[in-house]
PDB file of C-alpha atoms in Angstrom:
ATOM      1  CA  UNK A   1     -34.291  -2.958   6.614  1.00 56.00           C
ATOM      2  CA  UNK A   2     -32.341  -3.388   9.832  1.00 58.00           C
ATOM      3  CA  UNK A   3     -33.886  -2.645  13.212  1.00 60.00           C
ATOM      4  CA  UNK A   4     -37.398  -2.465  11.725  1.00 71.00           C
ATOM      5  CA  UNK A   5     -36.623   0.905  10.138  1.00 77.00           C
ATOM      6  CA  UNK A   6     -37.624   2.080   6.691  1.00 86.00           C
ATOM      7  CA  UNK A   7     -34.848   2.046   4.076  1.00 87.00           C
ATOM      8  CA  UNK A   8     -34.839   5.856   3.990  1.00 89.00           C
ATOM      9  CA  UNK A   9     -34.459   6.182   7.777  1.00 91.00           C
ATOM     10  CA  UNK A  10     -31.752   3.520   7.891  1.00 91.00           C
ATOM     11  CA  UNK A  11     -29.831   5.238   5.113  1.00 92.00           C
ATOM     12  CA  UNK A  12     -30.177   8.556   6.933  1.00 94.00           C
ATOM     13  CA  UNK A  13     -28.817   7.083  10.153  1.00 94.00           C
ATOM     14  CA  UNK A  14     -25.914   5.474   8.302  1.00 95.00           C
ATOM     15  CA  UNK A  15     -25.151   8.803   6.602  1.00 96.00           C
ATOM     16  CA  UNK A  16     -25.167  10.567   9.982  1.00 97.00           C
ATOM     17  CA  UNK A  17     -22.948   7.849  11.437  1.00 96.00           C
ATOM     18  CA  UNK A  18     -20.578   8.166   8.487  1.00 96.00           C
ATOM     19  CA  UNK A  19     -20.428  11.932   8.817  1.00 97.00           C
ATOM     20  CA  UNK A  20     -19.786  11.603  12.554  1.00 97.00           C
ATOM     21  CA  UNK A  21     -17.029   9.003  12.339  1.00 95.00           C
ATOM     22  CA  UNK A  22     -15.200  11.047   9.728  1.00 96.00           C
ATOM     23  CA  UNK A  23     -15.548  14.277  11.720  1.00 96.00           C
ATOM     24  CA  UNK A  24     -13.534  12.391  14.334  1.00 96.00           C
ATOM     25  CA  UNK A  25     -11.243  10.660  11.850  1.00 95.00           C
ATOM     26  CA  UNK A  26     -10.191  13.950  10.248  1.00 95.00           C
ATOM     27  CA  UNK A  27      -8.602  15.378  13.389  1.00 93.00           C
ATOM     28  CA  UNK A  28      -5.425  13.249  13.477  1.00 94.00           C
ATOM     29  CA  UNK A  29      -5.193  12.725   9.729  1.00 94.00           C
ATOM     30  CA  UNK A  30      -5.429  16.412   8.851  1.00 95.00           C
ATOM     31  CA  UNK A  31      -3.587  17.864  11.849  1.00 95.00           C
ATOM     32  CA  UNK A  32      -0.903  15.373  12.901  1.00 96.00           C
ATOM     33  CA  UNK A  33       1.788  17.328  11.034  1.00 96.00           C
ATOM     34  CA  UNK A  34       0.703  20.631  12.581  1.00 95.00           C
ATOM     35  CA  UNK A  35       0.498  18.955  15.999  1.00 95.00           C
ATOM     36  CA  UNK A  36       4.095  17.774  15.679  1.00 95.00           C
ATOM     37  CA  UNK A  37       5.221  21.260  14.653  1.00 95.00           C
ATOM     38  CA  UNK A  38       3.292  22.675  17.620  1.00 93.00           C
ATOM     39  CA  UNK A  39       5.101  20.262  19.964  1.00 93.00           C
ATOM     40  CA  UNK A  40       8.486  21.157  18.496  1.00 94.00           C
ATOM     41  CA  UNK A  41       9.146  17.884  16.652  1.00 95.00           C
ATOM     42  CA  UNK A  42       8.969  19.347  13.147  1.00 95.00           C
ATOM     43  CA  UNK A  43       6.903  18.682  10.049  1.00 96.00           C
ATOM     44  CA  UNK A  44       9.065  15.762   8.919  1.00 96.00           C
ATOM     45  CA  UNK A  45       8.203  13.706  11.988  1.00 96.00           C
ATOM     46  CA  UNK A  46       4.538  14.533  11.514  1.00 96.00           C
ATOM     47  CA  UNK A  47       4.700  13.369   7.906  1.00 97.00           C
ATOM     48  CA  UNK A  48       6.181  10.071   9.086  1.00 97.00           C
ATOM     49  CA  UNK A  49       3.332   9.657  11.566  1.00 97.00           C
ATOM     50  CA  UNK A  50       0.781  10.374   8.845  1.00 96.00           C
ATOM     51  CA  UNK A  51       2.424   7.747   6.637  1.00 97.00           C
ATOM     52  CA  UNK A  52       2.258   5.304   9.554  1.00 96.00           C
ATOM     53  CA  UNK A  53      -1.459   6.072   9.994  1.00 96.00           C
ATOM     54  CA  UNK A  54      -2.175   5.490   6.321  1.00 95.00           C
ATOM     55  CA  UNK A  55      -0.160   2.258   6.303  1.00 96.00           C
ATOM     56  CA  UNK A  56      -2.150   1.074   9.307  1.00 95.00           C
ATOM     57  CA  UNK A  57      -5.309   1.999   7.418  1.00 94.00           C
ATOM     58  CA  UNK A  58      -4.375  -0.353   4.567  1.00 95.00           C
ATOM     59  CA  UNK A  59      -3.887  -3.227   7.007  1.00 95.00           C
ATOM     60  CA  UNK A  60      -7.134  -2.327   8.765  1.00 95.00           C
ATOM     61  CA  UNK A  61      -9.129  -2.332   5.529  1.00 93.00           C
ATOM     62  CA  UNK A  62      -7.943  -5.811   4.638  1.00 94.00           C
ATOM     63  CA  UNK A  63      -8.473  -7.154   8.153  1.00 95.00           C
ATOM     64  CA  UNK A  64     -11.919  -5.555   8.436  1.00 94.00           C
ATOM     65  CA  UNK A  65     -13.014  -7.175   5.188  1.00 93.00           C
ATOM     66  CA  UNK A  66     -12.007 -10.593   6.492  1.00 94.00           C
ATOM     67  CA  UNK A  67     -13.741  -9.859   9.808  1.00 95.00           C
ATOM     68  CA  UNK A  68     -16.942  -8.702   8.093  1.00 94.00           C
ATOM     69  CA  UNK A  69     -17.053 -11.980   6.167  1.00 94.00           C
ATOM     70  CA  UNK A  70     -17.272 -13.777   9.506  1.00 95.00           C
ATOM     71  CA  UNK A  71     -19.389 -11.531  11.731  1.00 94.00           C
ATOM     72  CA  UNK A  72     -21.124  -9.103   9.343  1.00 92.00           C
ATOM     73  CA  UNK A  73     -20.803  -5.450   8.451  1.00 92.00           C
ATOM     74  CA  UNK A  74     -22.588  -3.888  11.424  1.00 93.00           C
ATOM     75  CA  UNK A  75     -20.486  -5.564  14.156  1.00 94.00           C
ATOM     76  CA  UNK A  76     -17.344  -4.768  12.147  1.00 95.00           C
ATOM     77  CA  UNK A  77     -18.405  -1.127  11.902  1.00 95.00           C
ATOM     78  CA  UNK A  78     -19.036  -1.017  15.643  1.00 95.00           C
ATOM     79  CA  UNK A  79     -15.657  -2.574  16.507  1.00 95.00           C
ATOM     80  CA  UNK A  80     -13.806  -0.132  14.253  1.00 95.00           C
ATOM     81  CA  UNK A  81     -15.677   2.848  15.688  1.00 96.00           C
ATOM     82  CA  UNK A  82     -14.941   1.869  19.287  1.00 96.00           C
ATOM     83  CA  UNK A  83     -11.269   1.278  18.511  1.00 95.00           C
ATOM     84  CA  UNK A  84     -11.046   4.645  16.756  1.00 96.00           C
ATOM     85  CA  UNK A  85     -12.510   6.355  19.820  1.00 96.00           C
ATOM     86  CA  UNK A  86      -9.965   4.617  22.069  1.00 96.00           C
ATOM     87  CA  UNK A  87      -7.147   5.756  19.769  1.00 95.00           C
ATOM     88  CA  UNK A  88      -8.414   9.354  19.860  1.00 96.00           C
ATOM     89  CA  UNK A  89      -8.344   9.263  23.653  1.00 95.00           C
ATOM     90  CA  UNK A  90      -4.766   7.957  23.532  1.00 96.00           C
ATOM     91  CA  UNK A  91      -3.665  11.059  21.621  1.00 95.00           C
ATOM     92  CA  UNK A  92      -4.529  13.275  24.618  1.00 94.00           C
ATOM     93  CA  UNK A  93      -1.708  12.119  26.933  1.00 94.00           C
ATOM     94  CA  UNK A  94       0.745  11.425  24.082  1.00 93.00           C
ATOM     95  CA  UNK A  95       3.475  14.023  24.142  1.00 87.00           C
ATOM     96  CA  UNK A  96       6.670  12.216  23.235  1.00 94.00           C
ATOM     97  CA  UNK A  97       7.830  11.126  19.801  1.00 95.00           C
ATOM     98  CA  UNK A  98       7.633   7.453  20.703  1.00 96.00           C
ATOM     99  CA  UNK A  99       4.094   7.734  22.068  1.00 96.00           C
ATOM    100  CA  UNK A 100       2.896   9.736  19.065  1.00 96.00           C
ATOM    101  CA  UNK A 101       4.345   7.198  16.628  1.00 97.00           C
ATOM    102  CA  UNK A 102       2.672   4.377  18.570  1.00 96.00           C
ATOM    103  CA  UNK A 103      -0.721   6.089  18.797  1.00 96.00           C
ATOM    104  CA  UNK A 104      -0.583   7.059  15.107  1.00 96.00           C
ATOM    105  CA  UNK A 105      -0.140   3.403  14.201  1.00 96.00           C
ATOM    106  CA  UNK A 106      -2.938   2.355  16.574  1.00 95.00           C
ATOM    107  CA  UNK A 107      -5.216   4.991  15.075  1.00 96.00           C
ATOM    108  CA  UNK A 108      -4.478   3.808  11.543  1.00 95.00           C
ATOM    109  CA  UNK A 109      -5.154   0.193  12.486  1.00 94.00           C
ATOM    110  CA  UNK A 110      -8.434   1.239  14.135  1.00 93.00           C
ATOM    111  CA  UNK A 111      -9.954   3.553  11.538  1.00 92.00           C
ATOM    112  CA  UNK A 112      -9.139   1.990   8.176  1.00 91.00           C
ATOM    113  CA  UNK A 113     -12.042  -0.438   7.998  1.00 91.00           C
ATOM    114  CA  UNK A 114     -14.828   1.843   9.188  1.00 94.00           C
ATOM    115  CA  UNK A 115     -15.865   3.553   5.945  1.00 94.00           C
ATOM    116  CA  UNK A 116     -15.828   0.356   3.814  1.00 93.00           C
ATOM    117  CA  UNK A 117     -18.077  -1.262   6.438  1.00 94.00           C
ATOM    118  CA  UNK A 118     -20.918   1.098   5.516  1.00 94.00           C
ATOM    119  CA  UNK A 119     -21.093  -0.412   2.035  1.00 93.00           C
ATOM    120  CA  UNK A 120     -21.330  -3.888   3.570  1.00 93.00           C
ATOM    121  CA  UNK A 121     -24.085  -2.802   5.975  1.00 93.00           C
ATOM    122  CA  UNK A 122     -26.055  -1.277   3.093  1.00 92.00           C
ATOM    123  CA  UNK A 123     -25.702  -4.455   1.052  1.00 91.00           C
ATOM    124  CA  UNK A 124     -26.791  -6.612   4.001  1.00 89.00           C
ATOM    125  CA  UNK A 125     -29.873  -4.632   5.018  1.00 87.00           C
ATOM    126  CA  UNK A 126     -31.090  -2.710   1.990  1.00 87.00           C
ATOM    127  CA  UNK A 127     -32.222  -3.687  -1.490  1.00 86.00           C
ATOM    128  CA  UNK A 128     -29.360  -4.745  -3.776  1.00 87.00           C
ATOM    129  CA  UNK A 129     -31.090  -2.862  -6.605  1.00 89.00           C
ATOM    130  CA  UNK A 130     -30.566   0.407  -4.701  1.00 89.00           C
ATOM    131  CA  UNK A 131     -27.179  -0.403  -3.177  1.00 88.00           C
ATOM    132  CA  UNK A 132     -25.162   1.759  -5.571  1.00 91.00           C
ATOM    133  CA  UNK A 133     -27.163   4.943  -4.992  1.00 92.00           C
ATOM    134  CA  UNK A 134     -27.522   4.412  -1.251  1.00 93.00           C
ATOM    135  CA  UNK A 135     -23.835   3.629  -0.825  1.00 94.00           C
ATOM    136  CA  UNK A 136     -22.991   6.785  -2.772  1.00 95.00           C
ATOM    137  CA  UNK A 137     -25.069   8.937  -0.424  1.00 95.00           C
ATOM    138  CA  UNK A 138     -23.468   7.445   2.697  1.00 95.00           C
ATOM    139  CA  UNK A 139     -19.925   7.670   1.326  1.00 95.00           C
ATOM    140  CA  UNK A 140     -20.599  11.284   0.305  1.00 97.00           C
ATOM    141  CA  UNK A 141     -21.568  11.973   3.927  1.00 97.00           C
ATOM    142  CA  UNK A 142     -18.233  10.546   5.090  1.00 96.00           C
ATOM    143  CA  UNK A 143     -16.386  12.820   2.660  1.00 96.00           C
ATOM    144  CA  UNK A 144     -18.253  15.854   4.000  1.00 97.00           C
ATOM    145  CA  UNK A 145     -17.350  14.680   7.501  1.00 96.00           C
ATOM    146  CA  UNK A 146     -13.660  14.564   6.621  1.00 96.00           C
ATOM    147  CA  UNK A 147     -13.783  18.047   5.099  1.00 96.00           C
ATOM    148  CA  UNK A 148     -15.783  19.698   7.856  1.00 97.00           C
ATOM    149  CA  UNK A 149     -13.938  17.800  10.601  1.00 96.00           C
ATOM    150  CA  UNK A 150     -10.545  18.889   9.342  1.00 96.00           C
ATOM    151  CA  UNK A 151     -11.631  22.520   9.086  1.00 97.00           C
ATOM    152  CA  UNK A 152     -13.435  22.578  12.437  1.00 96.00           C
ATOM    153  CA  UNK A 153     -10.500  21.006  14.280  1.00 95.00           C
ATOM    154  CA  UNK A 154      -8.291  23.793  12.948  1.00 95.00           C
ATOM    155  CA  UNK A 155     -10.849  26.412  13.966  1.00 97.00           C
ATOM    156  CA  UNK A 156     -11.009  24.954  17.489  1.00 96.00           C
ATOM    157  CA  UNK A 157      -7.219  25.086  17.709  1.00 95.00           C
ATOM    158  CA  UNK A 158      -7.231  28.714  16.547  1.00 95.00           C
ATOM    159  CA  UNK A 159      -9.774  29.629  19.222  1.00 96.00           C
ATOM    160  CA  UNK A 160      -8.319  27.630  22.134  1.00 95.00           C
ATOM    161  CA  UNK A 161      -4.624  27.433  21.254  1.00 92.00           C
ATOM    162  CA  UNK A 162      -4.655  23.708  22.049  1.00 91.00           C
ATOM    163  CA  UNK A 163      -5.316  20.537  20.108  1.00 93.00           C
ATOM    164  CA  UNK A 164      -6.765  18.856  23.222  1.00 94.00           C
ATOM    165  CA  UNK A 165     -10.147  20.496  22.639  1.00 95.00           C
ATOM    166  CA  UNK A 166     -10.022  19.493  18.983  1.00 95.00           C
ATOM    167  CA  UNK A 167      -9.447  15.871  19.980  1.00 95.00           C
ATOM    168  CA  UNK A 168     -12.287  16.057  22.512  1.00 96.00           C
ATOM    169  CA  UNK A 169     -14.515  17.508  19.809  1.00 96.00           C
ATOM    170  CA  UNK A 170     -13.662  14.532  17.584  1.00 95.00           C
ATOM    171  CA  UNK A 171     -14.313  12.117  20.432  1.00 97.00           C
ATOM    172  CA  UNK A 172     -17.780  13.624  20.862  1.00 97.00           C
ATOM    173  CA  UNK A 173     -18.629  13.000  17.213  1.00 97.00           C
ATOM    174  CA  UNK A 174     -17.170   9.509  17.484  1.00 97.00           C
ATOM    175  CA  UNK A 175     -19.479   8.864  20.441  1.00 97.00           C
ATOM    176  CA  UNK A 176     -22.479   9.763  18.262  1.00 97.00           C
ATOM    177  CA  UNK A 177     -21.255   7.339  15.608  1.00 96.00           C
ATOM    178  CA  UNK A 178     -20.901   4.577  18.212  1.00 97.00           C
ATOM    179  CA  UNK A 179     -24.360   5.312  19.631  1.00 96.00           C
ATOM    180  CA  UNK A 180     -25.974   4.899  16.204  1.00 95.00           C
ATOM    181  CA  UNK A 181     -24.053   1.678  15.504  1.00 94.00           C
ATOM    182  CA  UNK A 182     -24.947   0.242  18.937  1.00 94.00           C
ATOM    183  CA  UNK A 183     -28.638   1.131  18.527  1.00 92.00           C
ATOM    184  CA  UNK A 184     -28.798  -0.520  15.084  1.00 91.00           C
ATOM    185  CA  UNK A 185     -26.876  -3.567  16.284  1.00 89.00           C
ATOM    186  CA  UNK A 186     -29.044  -4.132  19.361  1.00 89.00           C
ATOM    187  CA  UNK A 187     -32.308  -3.514  17.499  1.00 85.00           C
ATOM    188  CA  UNK A 188     -31.306  -5.894  14.720  1.00 83.00           C
ATOM    189  CA  UNK A 189     -30.310  -8.531  17.263  1.00 78.00           C
ATOM    190  CA  UNK A 190     -33.676  -8.199  19.036  1.00 75.00           C
ATOM    191  CA  UNK A 191     -35.569  -8.563  15.760  1.00 68.00           C
ATOM    192  CA  UNK A 192     -33.615 -11.693  14.862  1.00 67.00           C
ATOM    193  CA  UNK A 193     -34.261 -13.202  18.286  1.00 65.00           C
ATOM    194  CA  UNK A 194     -37.974 -12.458  17.964  1.00 61.00           C
ATOM    195  CA  UNK A 195     -38.079 -13.988  14.495  1.00 58.00           C
ATOM    196  CA  UNK A 196     -36.306 -17.142  15.673  1.00 60.00           C
ATOM    197  CA  UNK A 197     -38.958 -17.683  18.362  1.00 62.00           C
ATOM    198  CA  UNK A 198     -41.851 -17.519  15.918  1.00 53.00           C
TER     199      UNK A 198
END
């Protein structure tokens, strides 16, 4: 397994990372329409922004697959996670229609390749005979993250009356996802360097 970890521990970390990234991912995807209504732009504009996000996600999935072929699943996962976090930060100052359209597209282009990258990481570092079951567990964790993240963002809005705290909440989960990806990446790199010296 990667980073000298047991397959079970690695799968657990990937599941936690998947849950975390989707807790963050859910905030704009679930609440962009409500955010636009809250800002006075109407549900129709929010629906257009959601469509722009999802279109960006399609492009991101294709681009991330090509990138993973060249640099591997773990670096691709890390790049997508960092870009998603940047996009979440960009939502905080965005208050005009133009800025929200732009950030929605950036967010879509950032997040689309993250979840598919987990399957690549599993295939690269864990037994191919167990890849189906292990991928299923990690993808299930991402689905839970989307569900809980969408609900919790709404709850935070209800309590605070502002989506800023909901975005910050998502950014915190995204930071956990990045921390796990960085730790696995650096540990794997160290192991490969050590092996090359032997």
